[in-house]
Amino acid sequence: MSPQLCEFHLPLTPEELLKSGGVNQYVVQEVLPIRNLPSQLRAFQAAFRAQGPLAMLEHFDTVYSILYHFRSIDPGLKEDTLEFLIKVVSRHSQELPAILNDATLSVSDRSAHLNALKMNCYALIRLLESFETCQTSLMDLDVGGKGKKARAKAAHGFDWEEERQPVLQLLTQMLQLDIRHLWNHSIIEEEFVSLVTGCCYRLLENPTISHQKNRATREAITHLLGVALTRYNHLLSATVKIIQMLQHFEHLAPVLVAAVSLWATDYGMKSIVGEIVREIGQKCPQELSRDSSGAKGFAAFLTELAERVPAILMSSMCILVDHLDGENYMMRNAVLAAMAEMVLQVLNGDQLEEAARDTRDQFLDTMQAHSHDVNSFVRSRVLQLFTRIVQQKVISLLHDKDMVPLYG
């Protein structure tokens, strides 16, 4: 059967594309030998010049074979494939608006463009992930840090870290189109959203993503996920993934705080703060007393999030109070620090309404109570927090004489 008449199902693993699936389901016919790949890529390029992005329907096996042999092929072929796939996806994103607005578009043409969209994005994203995996392996080989960049450049033929941002921006551009109309009933399949967002999360797992030189990549990831959140119902999936990453990747707390803060403000997705905090609040304090890595990630995230968006976080503080009675001192410190930020940044005026004054007083009373915490780190932290409050003259609003010993 012609590939143009088949339906391309996004696989969970690359191997699934080699197996015979359901009726009319696309299957890779042959994994091409390495020696044939340069000529087959040239044939794909020629077909693209003649047919445009739909050429992928006849040449997907070539790209699949390049991905299959990725670690063994010449760096020049890898770079040529990346540049070409960027060109293919870019052209498709330019042509799709007119196609999506064509009231006379036939069912077969719509299906062809849907298959091409899925194939093109799948190929580009898997190539991105292959480069990233290879780059991470090279970095791990040189623990000392010397020659890392040179070794990576020699392996790829170019500096991969500089190539990630354009790919992510291109995928963002594609997601901003009304591509859902290519699917039946305009309901985009969850697997497609997972494909695109999944590559973002995999990039975030790289410890070097937090480095200053990768700021542009971080911002591109944040904006891509922001579009997924606002246009493709990615809220719950993002919440689950963020919780998982905070538990397992120590470097990600500040990176995720920056992303969540941007989504809550620039993208109008305040609800994601509540969802994440609800998940953290529901974590059993006894469980976190055993999971020091998870507690450390959550604590760092909450502390920095309170500094960034205290007003948004404040409505969810009631969910976190159970952690003040938990055994993990890092979580207690984080909740107390969040309360202090709210006193400093939100609940700090003379014209506060009664409800806001009550909230402020409750926060301060809670902080005061923990000045006698069993843990010395918590006691010290409370003293630091009250010192900040005094220095910023918020303490002048208080009349509780019991607090005087804390701040002199």
CSV table of C-alpha atoms in Angstrom, one decimal:
chain,number,residue,atom,x,y,z
A,1,MET,CA,0.0,0.0,0.0
A,2,SER,CA,1.2,3.5,-0.8
A,3,PRO,CA,2.5,5.4,2.2
A,4,GLN,CA,0.2,8.2,1.3
A,5,LEU,CA,-2.8,6.0,2.0
A,6,CYS,CA,-1.5,4.8,5.4
A,7,GLU,CA,-2.0,6.4,8.8
A,8,PHE,CA,1.1,7.3,10.7
A,9,HIS,CA,0.7,6.3,14.4
A,10,LEU,CA,3.1,8.0,16.8
A,11,PRO,CA,5.0,5.2,18.5
A,12,LEU,CA,6.0,4.9,22.1
A,13,THR,CA,9.3,3.4,21.0
A,14,PRO,CA,11.1,3.6,17.6
A,15,GLU,CA,10.9,-0.2,17.4
A,16,GLU,CA,7.1,-0.1,17.1
A,17,LEU,CA,7.4,1.4,13.6
A,18,LEU,CA,9.0,-1.8,12.5
A,19,LYS,CA,6.1,-4.0,13.5
A,20,SER,CA,3.0,-4.6,11.4
A,21,GLY,CA,0.2,-2.7,13.1
A,22,GLY,CA,-3.5,-2.3,12.4
A,23,VAL,CA,-5.3,-1.8,9.1
A,24,ASN,CA,-3.7,1.0,7.0
A,25,GLN,CA,-1.1,1.7,9.7
A,26,TYR,CA,2.3,2.9,8.4
A,27,VAL,CA,5.2,0.5,8.9
A,28,VAL,CA,8.8,1.1,8.1
A,29,GLN,CA,9.6,-1.2,5.2
A,30,GLU,CA,13.4,-1.3,5.5
A,31,VAL,CA,16.1,0.0,7.7
A,32,LEU,CA,18.6,1.1,5.1
A,33,PRO,CA,22.3,0.2,5.3
A,34,ILE,CA,24.6,3.1,6.3
A,35,ARG,CA,26.4,3.2,2.9
A,36,ASN,CA,23.0,4.0,1.2
A,37,LEU,CA,22.0,6.8,3.5
A,38,PRO,CA,23.8,9.8,1.8
A,39,SER,CA,22.3,9.0,-1.6
A,40,GLN,CA,18.8,8.4,-0.1
A,41,LEU,CA,18.9,11.7,1.8
A,42,ARG,CA,19.8,13.4,-1.5
A,43,ALA,CA,16.8,11.7,-3.1
A,44,PHE,CA,14.6,13.0,-0.3
A,45,GLN,CA,15.9,16.5,-0.8
A,46,ALA,CA,15.1,16.3,-4.5
A,47,ALA,CA,11.6,15.1,-3.8
A,48,PHE,CA,11.1,17.9,-1.3
A,49,ARG,CA,12.1,20.5,-4.0
A,50,ALA,CA,9.4,19.0,-6.2
A,51,GLN,CA,6.7,18.1,-3.7
A,52,GLY,CA,7.2,20.2,-0.6
A,53,PRO,CA,6.7,18.9,2.9
A,54,LEU,CA,4.5,16.0,1.7
A,55,ALA,CA,7.7,14.4,0.3
A,56,MET,CA,8.2,12.9,3.8
A,57,LEU,CA,5.4,10.5,3.1
A,58,GLU,CA,7.5,8.6,0.6
A,59,HIS,CA,10.9,9.1,2.3
A,60,PHE,CA,10.3,8.6,6.0
A,61,ASP,CA,12.2,5.3,6.0
A,62,THR,CA,15.4,7.2,5.1
A,63,VAL,CA,15.1,9.5,8.1
A,64,TYR,CA,14.2,6.5,10.3
A,65,SER,CA,17.3,4.7,9.1
A,66,ILE,CA,19.5,7.7,9.9
A,67,LEU,CA,18.1,7.8,13.4
A,68,TYR,CA,18.5,4.1,13.7
A,69,HIS,CA,22.3,4.3,12.8
A,70,PHE,CA,22.8,7.7,14.4
A,71,ARG,CA,25.8,6.8,16.6
A,72,SER,CA,27.6,5.2,13.6
A,73,ILE,CA,27.1,7.7,10.8
A,74,ASP,CA,29.3,10.5,9.7
A,75,PRO,CA,28.9,13.9,11.5
A,76,GLY,CA,28.4,15.6,8.2
A,77,LEU,CA,25.4,13.4,7.4
A,78,LYS,CA,23.9,14.2,10.8
A,79,GLU,CA,24.3,17.9,10.3
A,80,ASP,CA,22.9,17.7,6.7
A,81,THR,CA,19.9,15.8,8.1
A,82,LEU,CA,19.2,18.3,10.8
A,83,GLU,CA,19.4,21.3,8.5
A,84,PHE,CA,17.2,19.6,6.0
A,85,LEU,CA,14.5,18.6,8.5
A,86,ILE,CA,14.5,22.1,9.9
A,87,LYS,CA,13.8,23.3,6.3
A,88,VAL,CA,11.0,20.8,5.8
A,89,VAL,CA,9.2,21.6,9.1
A,90,SER,CA,9.7,25.3,8.5
A,91,ARG,CA,8.1,25.1,5.0
A,92,HIS,CA,5.2,23.1,6.3
A,93,SER,CA,4.5,25.7,9.1
A,94,GLN,CA,4.5,28.4,6.4
A,95,GLU,CA,2.1,26.5,4.1
A,96,LEU,CA,-0.3,25.1,6.8
A,97,PRO,CA,-2.2,28.4,7.5
A,98,ALA,CA,-3.5,28.5,4.0
A,99,ILE,CA,-4.2,24.8,4.0
A,100,LEU,CA,-6.1,25.0,7.3
A,101,ASN,CA,-8.2,27.8,5.9
A,102,ASP,CA,-9.1,26.0,2.7
A,103,ALA,CA,-12.8,25.1,2.9
A,104,THR,CA,-12.4,22.8,-0.1
A,105,LEU,CA,-9.7,20.7,1.4
A,106,SER,CA,-10.5,17.1,0.7
A,107,VAL,CA,-10.4,14.4,3.3
A,108,SER,CA,-7.5,12.7,1.6
A,109,ASP,CA,-5.4,15.9,1.5
A,110,ARG,CA,-6.2,16.6,5.1
A,111,SER,CA,-5.1,13.1,6.0
A,112,ALA,CA,-1.9,13.5,4.0
A,113,HIS,CA,-1.0,16.8,5.7
A,114,LEU,CA,-1.7,15.2,9.1
A,115,ASN,CA,0.6,12.3,8.4
A,116,ALA,CA,3.3,14.6,7.1
A,117,LEU,CA,3.0,16.8,10.2
A,118,LYS,CA,3.3,13.9,12.5
A,119,MET,CA,6.2,12.4,10.5
A,120,ASN,CA,8.1,15.6,10.1
A,121,CYS,CA,7.7,16.6,13.8
A,122,TYR,CA,8.5,13.0,15.0
A,123,ALA,CA,11.7,12.9,12.8
A,124,LEU,CA,12.9,16.4,13.9
A,125,ILE,CA,12.3,15.8,17.6
A,126,ARG,CA,13.9,12.3,17.6
A,127,LEU,CA,16.9,13.8,15.8
A,128,LEU,CA,17.1,16.5,18.4
A,129,GLU,CA,17.0,13.9,21.2
A,130,SER,CA,19.6,11.8,19.4
A,131,PHE,CA,22.0,14.8,19.3
A,132,GLU,CA,21.2,15.6,23.0
A,133,THR,CA,21.9,12.0,24.1
A,134,CYS,CA,25.2,12.0,22.2
A,135,GLN,CA,26.2,15.3,23.6
A,136,THR,CA,25.4,14.2,27.2
A,137,SER,CA,27.5,11.1,26.7
A,138,LEU,CA,30.4,13.1,25.5
A,139,MET,CA,30.2,15.5,28.4
A,140,ASP,CA,30.2,12.5,30.8
A,141,LEU,CA,33.4,11.3,29.3
A,142,ASP,CA,35.3,14.4,30.3
A,143,VAL,CA,34.5,15.0,34.0
A,144,GLY,CA,37.3,17.5,34.3
A,145,GLY,CA,35.6,19.9,31.9
A,146,LYS,CA,38.6,20.5,29.6
A,147,GLY,CA,38.0,20.0,25.9
A,148,LYS,CA,34.3,19.2,26.3
A,149,LYS,CA,33.1,21.7,23.7
A,150,ALA,CA,35.8,20.8,21.2
A,151,ARG,CA,35.1,17.1,21.6
A,152,ALA,CA,31.3,17.7,21.1
A,153,LYS,CA,32.0,19.8,18.1
A,154,ALA,CA,34.3,17.2,16.6
A,155,ALA,CA,31.6,14.5,17.1
A,156,HIS,CA,28.7,16.5,15.6
A,157,GLY,CA,30.6,18.7,13.1
A,158,PHE,CA,29.1,21.8,14.8
A,159,ASP,CA,28.2,23.2,18.3
A,160,TRP,CA,25.0,21.4,19.2
A,161,GLU,CA,24.2,23.7,22.1
A,162,GLU,CA,23.7,26.6,19.6
A,163,GLU,CA,21.4,24.5,17.4
A,164,ARG,CA,18.7,23.6,20.0
A,165,GLN,CA,17.1,27.0,20.3
A,166,PRO,CA,16.1,27.3,16.6
A,167,VAL,CA,14.5,23.8,16.6
A,168,LEU,CA,12.5,24.6,19.7
A,169,GLN,CA,11.3,27.9,18.3
A,170,LEU,CA,10.3,26.2,15.1
A,171,LEU,CA,8.2,23.6,17.1
A,172,THR,CA,6.6,26.5,19.0
A,173,GLN,CA,5.7,28.2,15.8
A,174,MET,CA,4.1,25.0,14.6
A,175,LEU,CA,2.1,24.6,17.8
A,176,GLN,CA,0.8,28.2,17.5
A,177,LEU,CA,-1.1,27.3,14.3
A,178,ASP,CA,-4.6,25.8,14.4
A,179,ILE,CA,-3.2,22.4,13.5
A,180,ARG,CA,-6.0,20.7,15.6
A,181,HIS,CA,-8.2,21.1,12.5
A,182,LEU,CA,-6.2,18.4,10.8
A,183,TRP,CA,-7.5,15.8,13.3
A,184,ASN,CA,-11.0,14.4,13.2
A,185,HIS,CA,-13.4,16.6,15.2
A,186,SER,CA,-10.5,19.0,15.7
A,187,ILE,CA,-9.3,17.0,18.7
A,188,ILE,CA,-5.5,16.7,18.7
A,189,GLU,CA,-4.2,13.4,19.8
A,190,GLU,CA,-2.5,13.3,23.2
A,191,GLU,CA,0.5,11.4,21.7
A,192,PHE,CA,1.4,14.4,19.5
A,193,VAL,CA,1.4,16.8,22.5
A,194,SER,CA,3.4,14.3,24.5
A,195,LEU,CA,5.9,14.0,21.6
A,196,VAL,CA,6.6,17.7,21.5
A,197,THR,CA,6.5,18.4,25.3
A,198,GLY,CA,8.5,15.3,26.0
A,199,CYS,CA,11.6,16.6,24.2
A,200,CYS,CA,11.4,19.7,26.4
A,201,TYR,CA,11.5,17.7,29.6
A,202,ARG,CA,14.3,15.6,28.3
A,203,LEU,CA,16.4,18.7,27.5
A,204,LEU,CA,15.7,20.0,31.0
A,205,GLU,CA,17.1,16.9,32.5
A,206,ASN,CA,20.6,17.8,31.2
A,207,PRO,CA,22.4,19.4,34.2
A,208,THR,CA,24.1,22.0,31.9
A,209,ILE,CA,20.7,23.5,31.1
A,210,SER,CA,20.9,25.7,34.2
A,211,HIS,CA,24.2,27.2,32.9
A,212,GLN,CA,24.1,30.9,31.8
A,213,LYS,CA,25.2,29.9,28.2
A,214,ASN,CA,22.0,27.9,27.9
A,215,ARG,CA,19.6,30.7,28.8
A,216,ALA,CA,18.2,31.0,25.3
A,217,THR,CA,17.5,27.3,25.2
A,218,ARG,CA,15.7,27.5,28.6
A,219,GLU,CA,13.6,30.4,27.4
A,220,ALA,CA,12.7,28.5,24.2
A,221,ILE,CA,11.7,25.5,26.2
A,222,THR,CA,9.6,27.6,28.5
A,223,HIS,CA,7.7,29.3,25.7
A,224,LEU,CA,7.1,26.0,23.9
A,225,LEU,CA,5.6,24.5,27.0
A,226,GLY,CA,3.7,27.7,27.6
A,227,VAL,CA,1.9,27.3,24.2
A,228,ALA,CA,1.2,23.6,25.1
A,229,LEU,CA,-0.3,24.7,28.4
A,230,THR,CA,-2.6,27.4,26.9
A,231,ARG,CA,-3.6,25.7,23.7
A,232,TYR,CA,-3.3,21.9,24.2
A,233,ASN,CA,-4.6,21.2,27.7
A,234,HIS,CA,-1.2,20.3,29.0
A,235,LEU,CA,-1.8,21.5,32.6
A,236,LEU,CA,-2.2,18.2,34.4
A,237,SER,CA,0.6,16.5,32.5
A,238,ALA,CA,2.9,19.4,33.1
A,239,THR,CA,2.1,19.3,36.8
A,240,VAL,CA,2.9,15.6,37.2
A,241,LYS,CA,6.1,16.0,35.2
A,242,ILE,CA,7.3,19.0,37.2
A,243,ILE,CA,6.7,17.1,40.5
A,244,GLN,CA,8.7,14.2,39.2
A,245,MET,CA,11.6,16.3,38.0
A,246,LEU,CA,11.8,18.2,41.3
A,247,GLN,CA,12.2,14.9,43.1
A,248,HIS,CA,15.0,13.6,40.8
A,249,PHE,CA,17.0,16.5,39.4
A,250,GLU,CA,18.6,18.8,41.9
A,251,HIS,CA,19.6,21.5,39.3
A,252,LEU,CA,16.0,22.1,38.2
A,253,ALA,CA,14.3,24.0,41.0
A,254,PRO,CA,15.4,27.5,39.9
A,255,VAL,CA,14.8,26.6,36.2
A,256,LEU,CA,11.3,25.4,36.9
A,257,VAL,CA,10.5,28.4,39.1
A,258,ALA,CA,11.4,30.7,36.3
A,259,ALA,CA,9.2,28.8,33.9
A,260,VAL,CA,6.2,28.5,36.2
A,261,SER,CA,6.4,32.2,37.1
A,262,LEU,CA,6.4,33.1,33.4
A,263,TRP,CA,3.4,30.8,32.7
A,264,ALA,CA,1.5,32.2,35.7
A,265,THR,CA,2.1,35.8,34.6
A,266,ASP,CA,2.8,36.2,30.9
A,267,TYR,CA,0.7,33.2,29.8
A,268,GLY,CA,-2.1,33.8,32.3
A,269,MET,CA,-1.8,30.3,33.7
A,270,LYS,CA,-2.0,31.0,37.4
A,271,SER,CA,-3.7,27.7,38.0
A,272,ILE,CA,-0.5,25.8,37.4
A,273,VAL,CA,0.9,27.3,40.6
A,274,GLY,CA,-2.1,25.9,42.5
A,275,GLU,CA,-1.9,22.5,40.9
A,276,ILE,CA,1.8,22.1,41.7
A,277,VAL,CA,1.4,23.3,45.3
A,278,ARG,CA,-1.5,21.0,45.8
A,279,GLU,CA,0.6,18.0,44.7
A,280,ILE,CA,3.4,19.1,47.0
A,281,GLY,CA,0.9,19.7,49.8
A,282,GLN,CA,-0.5,16.2,49.4
A,283,LYS,CA,2.9,14.6,49.8
A,284,CYS,CA,3.0,12.7,53.1
A,285,PRO,CA,5.3,14.5,55.5
A,286,GLN,CA,6.5,11.1,56.7
A,287,GLU,CA,7.4,10.2,53.1
A,288,LEU,CA,9.4,13.4,52.7
A,289,SER,CA,11.3,12.7,55.9
A,290,ARG,CA,12.7,9.6,54.1
A,291,ASP,CA,13.0,11.3,50.6
A,292,SER,CA,15.7,13.9,51.3
A,293,SER,CA,16.2,14.5,47.6
A,294,GLY,CA,12.6,15.2,46.9
A,295,ALA,CA,12.2,17.4,50.0
A,296,LYS,CA,15.2,19.4,49.0
A,297,GLY,CA,13.8,20.0,45.5
A,298,PHE,CA,10.3,20.9,46.7
A,299,ALA,CA,11.8,23.2,49.4
A,300,ALA,CA,14.0,25.1,46.9
A,301,PHE,CA,11.1,25.4,44.5
A,302,LEU,CA,8.7,26.8,47.0
A,303,THR,CA,11.2,29.2,48.5
A,304,GLU,CA,12.1,30.7,45.1
A,305,LEU,CA,8.5,30.7,43.8
A,306,ALA,CA,7.5,32.7,46.8
A,307,GLU,CA,10.1,35.3,45.9
A,308,ARG,CA,8.9,35.5,42.3
A,309,VAL,CA,5.1,35.3,42.6
A,310,PRO,CA,4.1,35.6,46.3
A,311,ALA,CA,0.6,37.0,45.6
A,312,ILE,CA,-0.2,34.0,43.4
A,313,LEU,CA,1.2,31.5,45.8
A,314,MET,CA,-0.5,33.0,48.8
A,315,SER,CA,-3.9,31.5,47.9
A,316,SER,CA,-2.4,28.0,48.1
A,317,MET,CA,-0.6,28.4,51.4
A,318,CYS,CA,-3.2,26.6,53.4
A,319,ILE,CA,-2.3,23.4,51.5
A,320,LEU,CA,1.2,23.5,52.7
A,321,VAL,CA,0.8,24.1,56.5
A,322,ASP,CA,0.8,20.3,57.2
A,323,HIS,CA,4.5,20.3,56.3
A,324,LEU,CA,5.2,22.6,59.3
A,325,ASP,CA,4.4,19.6,61.5
A,326,GLY,CA,6.5,17.2,59.4
A,327,GLU,CA,9.9,15.9,60.3
A,328,ASN,CA,11.8,17.4,57.3
A,329,TYR,CA,13.3,20.7,58.4
A,330,MET,CA,13.9,21.9,54.8
A,331,MET,CA,10.1,21.8,54.1
A,332,ARG,CA,9.4,23.7,57.3
A,333,ASN,CA,12.0,26.3,56.3
A,334,ALA,CA,10.5,26.6,52.9
A,335,VAL,CA,6.9,27.2,54.1
A,336,LEU,CA,8.1,29.8,56.7
A,337,ALA,CA,10.2,31.6,54.1
A,338,ALA,CA,7.2,31.7,51.8
A,339,MET,CA,5.1,33.3,54.6
A,340,ALA,CA,7.9,35.9,55.1
A,341,GLU,CA,7.9,36.8,51.4
A,342,MET,CA,4.2,37.3,51.5
A,343,VAL,CA,4.5,39.6,54.5
A,344,LEU,CA,7.3,41.5,52.8
A,345,GLN,CA,5.8,41.8,49.3
A,346,VAL,CA,2.0,41.5,49.6
A,347,LEU,CA,0.8,42.0,53.2
A,348,ASN,CA,3.0,45.1,53.9
A,349,GLY,CA,0.9,48.2,53.8
A,350,ASP,CA,-1.0,50.4,56.3
A,351,GLN,CA,-4.2,50.2,54.3
A,352,LEU,CA,-4.6,46.4,54.4
A,353,GLU,CA,-8.2,45.1,54.7
A,354,GLU,CA,-9.1,43.1,57.8
A,355,ALA,CA,-8.8,39.7,56.1
A,356,ALA,CA,-5.3,40.6,54.8
A,357,ARG,CA,-4.3,41.8,58.3
A,358,ASP,CA,-5.5,38.6,59.8
A,359,THR,CA,-3.5,36.5,57.2
A,360,ARG,CA,-0.4,38.6,57.9
A,361,ASP,CA,-0.8,38.1,61.7
A,362,GLN,CA,-1.3,34.4,61.3
A,363,PHE,CA,1.8,34.1,59.2
A,364,LEU,CA,3.8,36.1,61.8
A,365,ASP,CA,2.4,34.1,64.7
A,366,THR,CA,3.4,30.8,62.9
A,367,MET,CA,6.9,32.1,62.2
A,368,GLN,CA,7.2,33.2,65.9
A,369,ALA,CA,6.1,29.7,67.1
A,370,HIS,CA,8.9,28.2,65.0
A,371,SER,CA,11.5,30.4,66.7
A,372,HIS,CA,11.3,27.6,69.3
A,373,ASP,CA,11.5,24.8,66.7
A,374,VAL,CA,13.3,21.6,67.7
A,375,ASN,CA,15.7,22.0,64.8
A,376,SER,CA,18.4,24.7,65.1
A,377,PHE,CA,18.4,25.3,61.3
A,378,VAL,CA,14.7,26.3,61.5
A,379,ARG,CA,15.3,28.5,64.5
A,380,SER,CA,18.2,30.2,62.7
A,381,ARG,CA,16.1,30.6,59.6
A,382,VAL,CA,13.2,32.2,61.5
A,383,LEU,CA,15.6,34.7,63.0
A,384,GLN,CA,16.9,35.6,59.5
A,385,LEU,CA,13.4,36.1,58.2
A,386,PHE,CA,12.4,38.4,61.1
A,387,THR,CA,15.6,40.4,60.6
A,388,ARG,CA,14.6,41.0,57.0
A,389,ILE,CA,11.1,42.0,58.0
A,390,VAL,CA,12.6,44.5,60.6
A,391,GLN,CA,15.1,45.9,58.1
A,392,GLN,CA,12.3,46.6,55.6
A,393,LYS,CA,10.3,48.3,58.4
A,394,VAL,CA,7.3,45.9,58.1
A,395,ILE,CA,7.6,45.1,61.8
A,396,SER,CA,6.4,48.6,62.7
A,397,LEU,CA,2.9,47.4,61.9
A,398,LEU,CA,3.1,44.8,64.8
A,399,HIS,CA,2.1,45.2,68.4
A,400,ASP,CA,2.9,41.8,69.7
A,401,LYS,CA,5.3,42.3,72.6
A,402,ASP,CA,6.2,38.6,72.6
A,403,MET,CA,8.1,39.1,69.4
A,404,VAL,CA,10.4,41.8,70.7
A,405,PRO,CA,13.1,39.3,71.9
A,406,LEU,CA,13.3,38.0,68.4
A,407,TYR,CA,14.3,41.2,66.7
A,408,GLY,CA,15.6,43.2,69.5
